Amino acid sequence: MRFHLFYLLGLLSVSSLTHAGNLICYYDSASYLREGLARLHTSDLELAMQFCSHLVYGYAGLKAGTHELFSLNVDLDMFYYKDITALRQKFPQLKILLSVGGDHDVDLAHPNKYIELLEANRTAQQNFIDSSMILLKRNGFDGLDLAFQLPRNKPRKVHGSIGTYWKSFKKLFTGDFIVDPQAEEHKSQFTDLVGNLKTAFRSASLMLTLTVLPNVNSTWYFDVPKLHPQFDYINLAAFDFLTPLRNPEEADYTAPIFFLDEQNRLPHLNVEFQVNYWLQNHCPAQKLNLGIASYGRAWKLTKDSELSGYPVVHETFGAAPGGQQIKSSEGLLSWPEICGKISQNSSALYRGEQAPLRKVTDITQKYGNYALRPADENGDYGFWVSFDDPDFAGIKAGYVRGKGLGGVAVFDLSYDDFRGLCTGMKFPIVRSIKYFMG
Ligand SMILES: *[C@@H]1O[C@H](CO)[C@@H](O)[C@H](O)[C@H]1NC(C)=O
Ligand SMILES: *[C@@H]1O[C@H](CO)[C@@H](O)[C@H](O)[C@H]1NC(C)=O
Ligand SMILES: *[C@@H]1O[C@H](CO)[C@@H](O)[C@H](O)[C@H]1NC(C)=O
């Protein structure tokens, strides 16, 4: 299978592609400032552009109080915005958008500023619209992607061992908390804001897209029938359903395609549910792009975690150390960092700091792959990581094709193996998606 896939990918070239699906490539510009192997240069980026239909530059911020769109890193962006939009000269088909939010707009003093924008009056919202148009036009972007940081679903808690006692209290603990008592108002305010944005953008020939961030509940915030006509595309970031920060005590598939009805899993924490929610609310399939993460999430296994590693894995202890190159938040590893830890050597060490991870491939092709290393006798160095590798990303691309969706959105280029460290092939996840989407 592995040989077969990579053989095919090797044959993939621009000329052999029939352009069926969109491939929306998110690009976190902060990766330009990383050090060492994790630094993504513009020349690396260019290599991916033969596969991408859209490049989404991440991320701009929202200024609290004035509600203006602004650069989160002026020193970088004042030159780099234009370097990126200049890629269009080499790739005339490429659409280049700027994304706002995306969980990168961290403002501890104003954690609710996206909600404050929704609640603001028409005059104040016009600041957002006007400042967006100026920033986009001045820097040559084709449009804006709204990746608003709205309140999240509460994380689930399973604790299967407590059984029926727990189940009777399940409602209290599984995400049915009222996270936002004003969600209904915020939903209609969002619809109004988007309508006004779209009117302004239409006359300026700017695109408008929506990114539904992980665990932002579409039922609460998005009036699908009214919204979908306003957006060129809707990108569903249908991953990170569980993460070590949200769910420190249990590890599970972070982005399963289907619902695996075991161990009190919640029915909405999977790709199929999220996609169907939008389809059932009359969003045309062609407008939906399925988000696929090119990174994995890792938990620390303890001596009490199941040895098999079969998820749901209980008794985990929060995030395992994140990738050493990307130096990102705890428990996050890029695909090359994950592949570098996986051993093909069946006689290698099983436990301990130097031991590689054993990969478990999901032969049902429904839930995802993972890799693990049990904790040693002192309870140290246990590791369990859930991820979409090039093979599984390809399976998801096949799913997208089967559902007739618009395409795939990759989060993000800087976490794919852009140096070809795993197998020598650069951007294997992007290539696999492109190939299997057809
Ligand atoms: C709109 O809100 C701003 C404060 O955000 C306020 O100064 C202004 O008076 C309001 N305008 C109207 C018409 O209510
Ligand atoms: C939103 O959350 C509720 C539980 O609080 C859930 O029943 C519903 O399916 C979720 N909607 C989506 C689209 O995930
Ligand atoms: C496999 O691992 C064992 C034990 O660490 C080591 O002695 C051996 O050289 C490894 N084989 C290969 C092909 O790397």
Short mmCIF file of C-alpha atoms and ligand atoms in Angstrom, two decimals:
data_model
loop_
_atom_site.label_atom_id
_atom_site.label_comp_id
_atom_site.label_asym_id
_atom_site.label_seq_id
_atom_site.Cartn_x
_atom_site.Cartn_y
_atom_site.Cartn_z
CA MET A 1 0.00 0.00 0.00
CA ARG A 2 2.70 2.41 1.02
CA PHE A 3 4.79 1.67 -2.05
CA HIS A 4 1.76 1.83 -4.26
CA LEU A 5 0.63 5.22 -2.92
CA PHE A 6 3.99 6.84 -3.17
CA TYR A 7 4.61 5.43 -6.60
CA LEU A 8 1.41 7.04 -7.78
CA LEU A 9 2.18 10.31 -6.05
CA GLY A 10 5.53 10.40 -7.76
CA LEU A 11 3.77 10.41 -11.09
CA LEU A 12 1.58 13.30 -10.10
CA SER A 13 2.35 16.44 -11.97
CA VAL A 14 0.43 19.58 -12.74
CA SER A 15 -0.24 18.63 -16.32
CA SER A 16 -1.81 15.29 -15.44
CA LEU A 17 -4.37 16.86 -13.11
CA THR A 18 -7.92 17.35 -14.10
CA HIS A 19 -9.06 20.15 -11.86
CA ALA A 20 -11.94 18.58 -10.02
CA GLY A 21 -11.82 19.69 -6.40
CA ASN A 22 -10.65 22.78 -4.59
CA LEU A 23 -7.57 22.47 -2.49
CA ILE A 24 -7.59 25.31 0.02
CA CYS A 25 -4.13 25.62 1.52
CA TYR A 26 -3.86 27.39 4.84
CA TYR A 27 -0.52 28.94 5.48
CA ASP A 28 0.44 30.15 8.94
CA SER A 29 2.85 32.99 8.21
CA ALA A 30 4.37 32.59 11.68
CA SER A 31 6.13 29.54 10.19
CA TYR A 32 8.31 31.98 8.27
CA LEU A 33 9.75 33.06 11.62
CA ARG A 34 10.40 29.60 13.02
CA GLU A 35 13.96 28.40 13.36
CA GLY A 36 15.72 25.38 11.91
CA LEU A 37 13.90 22.66 10.03
CA ALA A 38 10.46 24.02 10.82
CA ARG A 39 11.05 27.28 8.98
CA LEU A 40 9.00 27.40 5.82
CA HIS A 41 10.58 29.67 3.21
CA THR A 42 8.71 31.28 0.36
CA SER A 43 10.55 28.98 -2.04
CA ASP A 44 9.14 25.93 -0.21
CA LEU A 45 5.72 27.49 -0.35
CA GLU A 46 5.97 27.97 -4.10
CA LEU A 47 6.44 24.26 -4.59
CA ALA A 48 3.02 23.61 -3.04
CA MET A 49 1.27 26.20 -5.18
CA GLN A 50 0.98 23.84 -8.15
CA PHE A 51 -1.46 21.81 -6.01
CA CYS A 52 -3.44 24.58 -4.27
CA SER A 53 -6.43 26.36 -5.76
CA HIS A 54 -6.54 28.83 -2.86
CA LEU A 55 -3.90 30.06 -0.47
CA VAL A 56 -5.16 31.36 2.86
CA TYR A 57 -2.71 33.60 4.68
CA GLY A 58 -2.97 33.26 8.43
CA TYR A 59 -3.68 35.23 10.49
CA ALA A 60 -4.92 38.75 10.93
CA GLY A 61 -6.55 39.94 14.13
CA LEU A 62 -9.52 41.90 15.32
CA LYS A 63 -8.80 45.01 17.34
CA ALA A 64 -10.87 45.14 20.51
CA GLY A 65 -12.88 48.35 20.95
CA THR A 66 -12.51 49.74 17.42
CA HIS A 67 -13.41 46.40 15.73
CA GLU A 68 -10.83 46.92 13.02
CA LEU A 69 -9.03 44.21 11.11
CA PHE A 70 -5.32 44.57 11.76
CA SER A 71 -1.99 42.82 11.29
CA LEU A 72 -0.90 40.73 14.27
CA ASN A 73 2.74 41.12 13.27
CA VAL A 74 3.39 44.34 11.43
CA ASP A 75 7.12 43.73 11.10
CA LEU A 76 6.50 40.61 9.09
CA ASP A 77 3.27 41.44 7.33
CA MET A 78 4.16 44.87 5.98
CA PHE A 79 6.42 43.21 3.44
CA TYR A 80 5.24 39.65 3.46
CA TYR A 81 1.59 40.29 2.56
CA LYS A 82 2.77 41.60 -0.78
CA ASP A 83 5.38 38.88 -1.28
CA ILE A 84 2.63 36.33 -0.88
CA THR A 85 0.06 38.01 -3.08
CA ALA A 86 2.81 38.38 -5.70
CA LEU A 87 2.74 34.58 -6.06
CA ARG A 88 -0.23 35.20 -8.30
CA GLN A 89 2.14 36.35 -11.03
CA LYS A 90 3.56 32.83 -11.25
CA PHE A 91 0.28 31.07 -10.49
CA PRO A 92 -2.45 33.10 -12.19
CA GLN A 93 -5.23 30.65 -11.18
CA LEU A 94 -4.41 30.95 -7.49
CA LYS A 95 -6.81 32.87 -5.24
CA ILE A 96 -5.16 34.36 -2.18
CA LEU A 97 -7.17 35.20 0.90
CA LEU A 98 -6.39 36.65 4.30
CA SER A 99 -7.84 34.87 7.32
CA VAL A 100 -8.90 36.58 10.53
CA GLY A 101 -8.80 34.76 13.87
CA GLY A 102 -7.99 31.09 13.41
CA ASP A 103 -7.10 30.69 17.09
CA HIS A 104 -4.00 32.80 16.49
CA ASP A 105 -5.57 36.06 17.60
CA VAL A 106 -4.85 35.59 21.28
CA ASP A 107 -5.81 38.64 23.31
CA LEU A 108 -6.05 37.75 26.99
CA ALA A 109 -7.43 41.16 27.90
CA HIS A 110 -10.33 40.74 25.44
CA PRO A 111 -11.21 37.06 25.17
CA ASN A 112 -14.72 37.89 23.89
CA LYS A 113 -13.88 40.43 21.25
CA TYR A 114 -15.42 38.40 18.41
CA ILE A 115 -18.70 38.28 20.31
CA GLU A 116 -18.34 42.02 20.99
CA LEU A 117 -18.06 42.59 17.25
CA LEU A 118 -21.32 40.71 16.72
CA GLU A 119 -23.03 42.75 19.42
CA ALA A 120 -21.71 46.09 18.17
CA ASN A 121 -24.00 48.50 16.36
CA ARG A 122 -24.06 49.00 12.63
CA THR A 123 -21.70 51.99 12.74
CA ALA A 124 -19.14 50.11 14.76
CA GLN A 125 -19.38 47.05 12.51
CA GLN A 126 -18.75 49.29 9.53
CA ASN A 127 -15.24 49.82 10.97
CA PHE A 128 -14.61 46.14 10.56
CA ILE A 129 -15.93 46.14 7.02
CA ASP A 130 -14.06 49.27 5.94
CA SER A 131 -10.75 48.33 7.56
CA SER A 132 -10.96 44.88 5.99
CA MET A 133 -11.50 46.26 2.53
CA ILE A 134 -8.61 48.67 2.88
CA LEU A 135 -6.19 46.02 4.16
CA LEU A 136 -7.20 43.52 1.48
CA LYS A 137 -7.08 45.93 -1.43
CA ARG A 138 -3.88 47.63 -0.36
CA ASN A 139 -2.06 44.30 -0.22
CA GLY A 140 -3.58 42.60 -3.23
CA PHE A 141 -5.65 39.90 -1.51
CA ASP A 142 -8.60 38.33 -3.32
CA GLY A 143 -10.74 38.17 -0.23
CA LEU A 144 -11.24 37.55 3.46
CA ASP A 145 -11.72 34.31 5.37
CA LEU A 146 -13.69 34.60 8.61
CA ALA A 147 -12.20 32.19 11.16
CA PHE A 148 -13.87 33.86 14.15
CA GLN A 149 -12.92 32.65 17.59
CA LEU A 150 -16.40 32.03 18.96
CA PRO A 151 -17.12 30.13 22.19
CA ARG A 152 -16.51 26.37 22.00
CA ASN A 153 -18.40 23.25 22.88
CA LYS A 154 -17.49 22.07 26.32
CA PRO A 155 -15.11 19.12 26.11
CA ARG A 156 -16.68 15.73 26.67
CA LYS A 157 -15.80 13.51 29.58
CA VAL A 158 -16.31 9.80 29.17
CA HIS A 159 -15.04 8.01 32.28
CA GLY A 160 -16.53 4.76 30.98
CA SER A 161 -15.60 2.77 34.06
CA ILE A 162 -18.07 4.61 36.25
CA GLY A 163 -20.73 3.18 33.97
CA THR A 164 -24.43 3.64 34.49
CA TYR A 165 -24.10 5.93 37.45
CA TRP A 166 -22.21 8.27 35.24
CA LYS A 167 -24.52 7.80 32.28
CA SER A 168 -27.50 9.06 34.21
CA PHE A 169 -25.60 12.26 34.79
CA LYS A 170 -24.19 12.30 31.29
CA LYS A 171 -26.07 15.36 30.18
CA LEU A 172 -24.31 17.40 32.79
CA PHE A 173 -20.89 16.50 31.59
CA THR A 174 -20.94 15.88 27.89
CA GLY A 175 -21.24 19.26 26.34
CA ASP A 176 -24.84 20.17 27.04
CA PHE A 177 -23.71 22.98 29.28
CA ILE A 178 -25.01 26.30 28.15
CA VAL A 179 -21.76 27.85 26.97
CA ASP A 180 -23.36 30.94 25.51
CA PRO A 181 -26.84 31.86 26.81
CA GLN A 182 -27.18 34.46 24.05
CA ALA A 183 -26.25 32.09 21.23
CA GLU A 184 -29.54 32.70 19.39
CA GLU A 185 -28.94 36.45 19.27
CA HIS A 186 -25.34 35.99 18.30
CA LYS A 187 -26.39 33.72 15.48
CA SER A 188 -28.68 36.31 13.95
CA GLN A 189 -26.12 39.07 14.55
CA PHE A 190 -23.54 37.00 12.71
CA THR A 191 -25.92 36.56 9.79
CA ASP A 192 -26.50 40.33 9.64
CA LEU A 193 -22.80 41.16 9.79
CA VAL A 194 -22.02 38.67 7.05
CA GLY A 195 -24.80 40.09 4.90
CA ASN A 196 -23.38 43.60 5.20
CA LEU A 197 -19.85 42.37 4.57
CA LYS A 198 -20.96 40.52 1.48
CA THR A 199 -22.77 43.55 0.07
CA ALA A 200 -19.65 45.68 0.49
CA PHE A 201 -17.33 42.97 -0.82
CA ARG A 202 -19.46 42.22 -3.84
CA SER A 203 -19.14 45.76 -5.12
CA ALA A 204 -15.37 45.55 -4.56
CA SER A 205 -15.10 42.09 -6.19
CA LEU A 206 -13.70 40.54 -3.03
CA MET A 207 -14.29 36.94 -2.00
CA LEU A 208 -15.71 35.99 1.37
CA THR A 209 -15.20 32.56 2.95
CA LEU A 210 -16.03 31.04 6.32
CA THR A 211 -13.89 28.75 8.41
CA VAL A 212 -15.73 26.85 11.10
CA LEU A 213 -13.04 26.37 13.73
CA PRO A 214 -12.79 23.10 15.69
CA ASN A 215 -15.48 22.76 18.36
CA VAL A 216 -17.29 25.94 17.37
CA ASN A 217 -20.80 24.57 17.26
CA SER A 218 -22.53 25.32 13.95
CA THR A 219 -25.94 24.77 15.53
CA TRP A 220 -25.37 27.72 17.81
CA TYR A 221 -23.73 30.27 15.57
CA PHE A 222 -24.43 29.56 11.94
CA ASP A 223 -27.80 29.96 10.32
CA VAL A 224 -26.87 27.71 7.44
CA PRO A 225 -29.76 28.43 5.03
CA LYS A 226 -29.22 32.19 5.31
CA LEU A 227 -25.43 32.06 5.42
CA HIS A 228 -24.38 29.79 2.62
CA PRO A 229 -25.42 32.13 -0.21
CA GLN A 230 -23.15 34.82 1.25
CA PHE A 231 -19.96 32.76 1.18
CA ASP A 232 -17.86 31.58 -1.72
CA TYR A 233 -16.87 28.58 0.39
CA ILE A 234 -17.30 27.17 3.85
CA ASN A 235 -14.29 25.32 5.25
CA LEU A 236 -15.14 22.89 8.03
CA ALA A 237 -12.17 22.41 10.35
CA ALA A 238 -13.52 19.00 11.35
CA PHE A 239 -10.64 17.88 13.53
CA ASP A 240 -9.34 18.43 17.09
CA PHE A 241 -12.62 16.99 18.33
CA LEU A 242 -10.56 15.85 21.30
CA THR A 243 -7.24 17.37 22.27
CA PRO A 244 -4.92 16.78 25.23
CA LEU A 245 -5.63 20.29 26.50
CA ARG A 246 -9.39 19.91 26.33
CA ASN A 247 -9.46 16.25 27.32
CA PRO A 248 -6.37 15.60 29.44
CA GLU A 249 -7.61 12.32 30.95
CA GLU A 250 -8.59 10.42 27.84
CA ALA A 251 -7.13 10.09 24.38
CA ASP A 252 -9.17 9.38 21.29
CA TYR A 253 -9.16 9.72 17.53
CA THR A 254 -8.90 13.46 17.00
CA ALA A 255 -10.62 13.52 13.60
CA PRO A 256 -12.59 10.36 12.82
CA ILE A 257 -14.62 10.30 9.62
CA PHE A 258 -17.46 8.30 11.14
CA PHE A 259 -19.15 7.92 14.51
CA LEU A 260 -17.84 4.93 16.46
CA ASP A 261 -20.69 4.32 18.87
CA GLU A 262 -18.80 2.97 21.85
CA GLN A 263 -17.72 4.21 25.26
CA ASN A 264 -20.10 7.18 25.44
CA ARG A 265 -18.63 8.95 22.46
CA LEU A 266 -20.66 11.97 21.44
CA PRO A 267 -22.39 11.61 18.05
CA HIS A 268 -21.37 15.03 16.72
CA LEU A 269 -17.62 14.65 17.16
CA ASN A 270 -16.83 13.30 13.71
CA VAL A 271 -16.51 14.49 10.13
CA GLU A 272 -19.67 12.83 8.84
CA PHE A 273 -21.91 14.54 11.39
CA GLN A 274 -20.42 17.96 10.71
CA VAL A 275 -20.64 17.62 6.94
CA ASN A 276 -24.18 16.25 7.09
CA TYR A 277 -25.28 19.05 9.39
CA TRP A 278 -24.44 21.60 6.71
CA LEU A 279 -25.86 19.48 3.89
CA GLN A 280 -29.11 18.80 5.75
CA ASN A 281 -29.50 22.52 6.29
CA HIS A 282 -29.39 23.04 2.54
CA CYS A 283 -25.83 24.13 2.02
CA PRO A 284 -24.84 23.02 -1.49
CA ALA A 285 -22.20 20.27 -1.31
CA GLN A 286 -19.99 22.14 -3.75
CA LYS A 287 -19.61 24.99 -1.29
CA LEU A 288 -18.24 22.81 1.49
CA ASN A 289 -14.57 22.01 1.86
CA LEU A 290 -13.50 19.42 4.39
CA GLY A 291 -10.68 20.56 6.66
CA ILE A 292 -7.84 18.09 7.24
CA ALA A 293 -5.08 18.73 9.77
CA SER A 294 -1.49 17.94 8.79
CA TYR A 295 -0.49 17.76 12.44
CA GLY A 296 -1.22 15.29 15.20
CA ARG A 297 -2.19 15.60 18.85
CA ALA A 298 -0.28 13.64 21.46
CA TRP A 299 -1.19 12.54 24.98
CA LYS A 300 1.08 11.20 27.68
CA LEU A 301 0.23 7.59 28.56
CA THR A 302 0.53 6.48 32.17
CA LYS A 303 1.09 3.02 33.67
CA ASP A 304 -2.68 2.80 34.10
CA SER A 305 -3.50 3.46 30.44
CA GLU A 306 -4.55 0.42 28.38
CA LEU A 307 -1.49 -1.30 26.91
CA SER A 308 -3.18 -1.94 23.57
CA GLY A 309 -3.54 1.78 22.94
CA TYR A 310 -6.96 1.10 21.41
CA PRO A 311 -8.98 4.30 21.81
CA VAL A 312 -10.66 5.55 23.90
CA VAL A 313 -7.44 5.41 25.96
CA HIS A 314 -8.11 6.17 29.61
CA GLU A 315 -5.91 7.47 32.38
CA THR A 316 -3.81 9.69 30.16
CA PHE A 317 -1.97 12.57 31.73
CA GLY A 318 -2.48 15.58 29.52
CA ALA A 319 -0.28 16.56 26.62
CA ALA A 320 2.87 14.69 25.65
CA PRO A 321 5.83 16.89 24.68
CA GLY A 322 5.07 18.70 21.42
CA GLY A 323 7.25 18.72 18.32
CA GLN A 324 10.82 19.85 18.93
CA GLN A 325 11.09 21.71 15.65
CA ILE A 326 7.82 23.58 15.58
CA LYS A 327 8.12 24.39 19.29
CA SER A 328 4.40 24.71 19.30
CA SER A 329 1.87 24.30 22.03
CA GLU A 330 2.08 21.14 24.05
CA GLY A 331 1.05 17.93 22.43
CA LEU A 332 1.12 19.21 18.86
CA LEU A 333 3.46 17.60 16.32
CA SER A 334 3.81 18.22 12.62
CA TRP A 335 3.60 15.25 10.27
CA PRO A 336 7.40 15.06 9.73
CA GLU A 337 7.89 15.13 13.50
CA ILE A 338 5.47 12.24 13.88
CA CYS A 339 6.91 10.16 11.06
CA GLY A 340 10.39 10.67 12.50
CA LYS A 341 9.28 8.96 15.70
CA ILE A 342 7.64 5.95 14.06
CA SER A 343 9.77 2.83 13.68
CA GLN A 344 9.66 0.29 10.90
CA ASN A 345 12.01 -1.88 12.98
CA SER A 346 10.06 -4.57 14.81
CA SER A 347 12.97 -5.50 17.07
CA ALA A 348 13.57 -1.95 18.30
CA LEU A 349 13.05 -1.02 21.94
CA TYR A 350 9.47 -1.02 23.13
CA ARG A 351 9.63 1.35 26.09
CA GLY A 352 11.76 4.22 27.30
CA GLU A 353 12.85 7.61 26.07
CA GLN A 354 14.70 6.27 23.02
CA ALA A 355 12.05 3.80 21.95
CA PRO A 356 10.26 4.61 18.69
CA LEU A 357 6.47 4.71 18.32
CA ARG A 358 4.53 1.79 16.87
CA LYS A 359 2.00 2.84 14.28
CA VAL A 360 -1.47 1.31 14.26
CA THR A 361 -3.20 1.60 10.91
CA ASP A 362 -6.99 1.73 10.86
CA ILE A 363 -7.83 -1.05 8.41
CA THR A 364 -11.50 -0.02 8.44
CA GLN A 365 -10.40 3.35 7.00
CA LYS A 366 -13.06 5.07 9.08
CA TYR A 367 -11.51 6.54 12.21
CA GLY A 368 -7.87 7.36 11.72
CA ASN A 369 -4.37 6.12 12.47
CA TYR A 370 -2.42 6.44 15.68
CA ALA A 371 0.96 5.53 17.09
CA LEU A 372 2.07 4.81 20.60
CA ARG A 373 4.76 3.90 23.08
CA PRO A 374 3.63 2.54 26.44
CA ALA A 375 4.93 4.12 29.62
CA ASP A 376 8.01 2.45 31.13
CA GLU A 377 8.15 0.81 34.59
CA ASN A 378 8.51 4.23 36.23
CA GLY A 379 5.48 5.53 34.36
CA ASP A 380 7.59 7.73 32.09
CA TYR A 381 7.80 8.33 28.34
CA GLY A 382 4.36 7.04 27.51
CA PHE A 383 3.10 8.58 24.26
CA TRP A 384 -0.07 8.27 22.16
CA VAL A 385 -0.62 10.35 19.05
CA SER A 386 -3.60 10.57 16.70
CA PHE A 387 -2.99 11.93 13.20
CA ASP A 388 -3.94 11.93 9.53
CA ASP A 389 -0.87 10.77 7.62
CA PRO A 390 -0.69 10.96 3.82
CA ASP A 391 -2.56 7.64 3.53
CA PHE A 392 -5.44 8.66 5.77
CA ALA A 393 -5.61 12.17 4.33
CA GLY A 394 -6.00 10.43 0.97
CA ILE A 395 -8.86 8.35 2.37
CA LYS A 396 -10.57 11.55 3.51
CA ALA A 397 -10.05 13.07 0.07
CA GLY A 398 -11.79 10.01 -1.36
CA TYR A 399 -14.65 10.61 1.08
CA VAL A 400 -14.89 14.22 -0.10
CA ARG A 401 -15.09 13.03 -3.67
CA GLY A 402 -17.74 10.44 -2.81
CA LYS A 403 -19.89 13.05 -1.08
CA GLY A 404 -19.52 15.46 -3.98
CA LEU A 405 -18.10 18.19 -1.73
CA GLY A 406 -16.28 21.20 -3.12
CA GLY A 407 -12.89 20.03 -1.94
CA VAL A 408 -10.43 19.91 0.91
CA ALA A 409 -8.90 22.57 3.14
CA VAL A 410 -5.46 21.67 4.57
CA PHE A 411 -4.44 23.09 7.96
CA ASP A 412 -1.67 23.83 7.29
CA LEU A 413 1.13 23.78 4.74
CA SER A 414 3.78 24.41 7.38
CA TYR A 415 2.91 21.15 9.20
CA ASP A 416 3.13 18.99 6.10
CA ASP A 417 6.53 17.49 5.31
CA PHE A 418 7.65 20.36 3.09
CA ARG A 419 11.30 19.26 3.24
CA GLY A 420 10.65 15.65 2.33
CA LEU A 421 12.17 14.37 5.57
CA CYS A 422 9.92 11.30 5.83
CA THR A 423 10.30 9.64 2.44
CA GLY A 424 12.10 12.20 0.32
CA MET A 425 8.84 13.48 -1.14
CA LYS A 426 7.93 17.05 -0.34
CA PHE A 427 4.36 17.93 0.75
CA PRO A 428 3.20 14.29 0.85
CA ILE A 429 -0.12 15.11 2.56
CA VAL A 430 -1.03 17.81 0.06
CA ARG A 431 -0.07 15.53 -2.82
CA SER A 432 -2.04 12.62 -1.48
CA ILE A 433 -5.16 14.76 -1.05
CA LYS A 434 -4.81 16.14 -4.53
CA TYR A 435 -4.36 12.70 -6.01
CA PHE A 436 -7.27 11.04 -4.24
CA MET A 437 -9.65 13.94 -4.73
CA GLY A 438 -9.22 13.31 -8.45
C1 LIG B 1 -22.47 52.71 18.32
O1 LIG B 1 -21.57 52.23 19.30
C2 LIG B 1 -20.54 53.15 19.65
C3 LIG B 1 -19.64 52.49 20.68
O2 LIG B 1 -19.19 51.24 20.20
C4 LIG B 1 -21.13 54.42 20.22
O3 LIG B 1 -20.10 55.36 20.49
C5 LIG B 1 -22.11 55.03 19.22
O4 LIG B 1 -22.76 56.12 19.81
C6 LIG B 1 -23.14 53.99 18.79
N1 LIG B 1 -23.94 54.56 17.72
C7 LIG B 1 -25.27 54.48 17.68
C8 LIG B 1 -25.94 55.09 16.52
O5 LIG B 1 -25.90 53.90 18.56
C1 LIG B 2 -23.88 21.41 19.12
O1 LIG B 2 -23.84 20.90 20.45
C2 LIG B 2 -24.92 20.09 20.85
C3 LIG B 2 -24.69 19.64 22.25
O2 LIG B 2 -24.46 20.69 23.10
C4 LIG B 2 -25.07 18.91 19.92
O3 LIG B 2 -26.22 18.18 20.25
C5 LIG B 2 -25.14 19.37 18.48
O4 LIG B 2 -25.18 18.24 17.63
C6 LIG B 2 -23.93 20.23 18.15
N1 LIG B 2 -24.01 20.67 16.76
C7 LIG B 2 -23.03 20.44 15.90
C8 LIG B 2 -23.24 20.90 14.52
O5 LIG B 2 -21.99 19.87 16.19
C1 LIG B 3 16.43 -2.48 15.10
O1 LIG B 3 16.52 -2.22 16.50
C2 LIG B 3 17.50 -2.99 17.17
C3 LIG B 3 17.38 -2.71 18.66
O2 LIG B 3 17.40 -1.33 18.93
C4 LIG B 3 18.86 -2.61 16.61
O3 LIG B 3 19.89 -3.39 17.25
C5 LIG B 3 18.91 -2.88 15.11
O4 LIG B 3 20.12 -2.45 14.56
C6 LIG B 3 17.75 -2.17 14.42
N1 LIG B 3 17.70 -2.55 13.02
C7 LIG B 3 17.64 -1.67 12.05
C8 LIG B 3 17.51 -2.21 10.66
O5 LIG B 3 17.67 -0.44 12.25
#
